[in-house]
Amino acid sequence: MSLEGQVESNRIPPIKDRVLAAARRQLDRFAALESKVLRGDNPNAIHDIRVASRRLQQMLDLIYPATPPQKIRKLRRAIRRCRRILSAVRNYDVLLARAERSLSRRRTSRRQAWQAFRDYLEEQRERSFRKASRRLGKLDLPGIYVRLRENFGSLGGTEIRFGPASVSGPTRHGDSNAALHDTIANQLRETWASLVGAVRKAQEDRDAPALHAVRIAAKKTRYLIEVIHILESPRSNQALSCLRRLQRQLGDWHDLEILEETMLEMVANSGILQEQLELAMDVEKLVLQNRKRKKAYEKKFFEMAESSGEWDRLGNWVQAYLTNDSSHPLRSVAGGHSAAFPPSTT
């Protein structure tokens, strides 16, 4: 390495320090959102704390070993529980926004059905939030914050140099930064294989459970690549853009899936089937319209997975990260790039 390259590399913090710094930021964000969430009137805060919990959970999985200390496992479970507690509230927020958009149009068909659905959602959302807020109080998020902050403070990094990710062989336990580098590569290998397998199964089965599995696998892959992007790996921004588009297709499909389930639940449980038969029939007609839209999203997803060059480039980027020097975090500063994606023009 030239003297200039050595000077440049010495300015770069070790990857463990960078991941730890990012984990602290996510932990701070996670804790700061609690008060906004508990006010109950901020859908964005509920969405943001769930995203922060996923990112924080991903970083914990990288920072700590495969079998972390019991106290870390307990804290990780609490973070995941927070996200799951708010899942139903988040679904109601998404559906309420869709209902409001439909009602804001001048020529909305079956307006009465949409109004009844909105009223039902507001009632269910209020009930779900009251339950969620009680359960969040029992989790003690401030205590989680303090304990994780203390644990992060006890972890330190040592400046080291390392090569590209190893595709096989044991983790280098004696070198914390190299071990973390290997952990990232191993997790990427596993999450990508899981995503590819889920996509293949969805192509075979063409049903809701298979599509849901793709959605979950894509989320896990995206949050891991977000960490890789923090380490400035070449073209990781294009890889993330591809995954976001995939998630957007499946996210819109999932919203319609939840919409249908909730509409049918309203018809079955609210009494309108017995008391307002015509309204119930209008709601069921909305369900039928919704199924056509779901099919359109499914078609777009399969087109992306089966004939999109972008999907192939994403796979090539993953393989390049695992096998080539483009995965080396010090190379990214010098502007090296992977053949998987063209150089960014922005």
Steps between C-alpha positions, in 0.01 A plus 500: 500500500629851417572753774195700385283189525633423848421852619150479352430159657616622841225763495231235476360371829498122541173343391406397853521863611284609206236236565501582872457870423208421270346273765522779757325738260220250441468437872475875566236533228308198628487643853418855390193383308329340799337819628364582152363149465327507837313819411307279262438752223819468295493219240845600374651451846353149520644417159838653587543319832425169331762571232751609765436177690573291189821688429612477861421129509706444185798680652474300822512182292827621346666645809440204729593135432263231376427408862501841675485544878160435655449868586553596134258231384244637745548858377478388137172318570362812667584711194330248272200487735464878480473479122246219512290677763458793260441287189119506514493875571726558200270293279199705608690824428581383147140396435362824643724699266370296205138549608552876537655518152201320352254728679689813392421427136188662363386194310572221743278202431326345799577800720274373777697175517828692526354722774384199697840338455680815619279517811571133570875556460501797736324297767731201458810720486407669829442166668823355361703804606374490858607137525836572335579795728441285809730230367767754403498635855579153631797471262682793666660651190706753703654208690578324172671816378718534811606134504587493129689828526705352783572187298601700192733705719681186614577400140809646339665475161865466407637643177577208267532414134318215332438352159178411317230292665583134524244281329579201716693405809478592867451851630817672617419527870828663595431810293173675583487712184589213269247281683230762447597522134455124468169513690364757254603284205354184654171671581478644149558154355221357717247780452553512125459122470181529704367777274583312180336185640190695601471657154528159333233355727273797427548441128393138550214546748362842400316538830484748788719308751780470243484871413500589868817291545668697220398824668657397831818368334536823298473706820774300670726531197439873472579575864825306475602681181422828675782414743727413208411838350608672824841340438501669157511183293498587128156504331319405819271797438382346171449166673284672761300681232420169333390345829285801585317468168443131566374579849274774367328256266453244777414767757216632283384143446513433875297814574226373268518158663444657844228724354307198377538311827382801702202571275383141526557512876279811520220331308521190720533669840337844491142387448448675165434168328182462707406867537622664176510234233537745211800666667656159564459415131672826403793418727530157340502666156792712618673176599454366147645822352788472742580147381546627145748759625686233698535291185654799323761542775574127493551517125742794533696318768540185293600705196770665710626169637484303175604740226660799666866565432504696823427186703788324323729793575403484865602134509825583325571774754451256788736249341755775432487609863556144620779407261675816377713775646207738447381391843809655660381814681826683438462467124170683488662827604725485198197470274528137395184343364338168441398384156160410640365855473611788278674792670256745658448827315369688803 
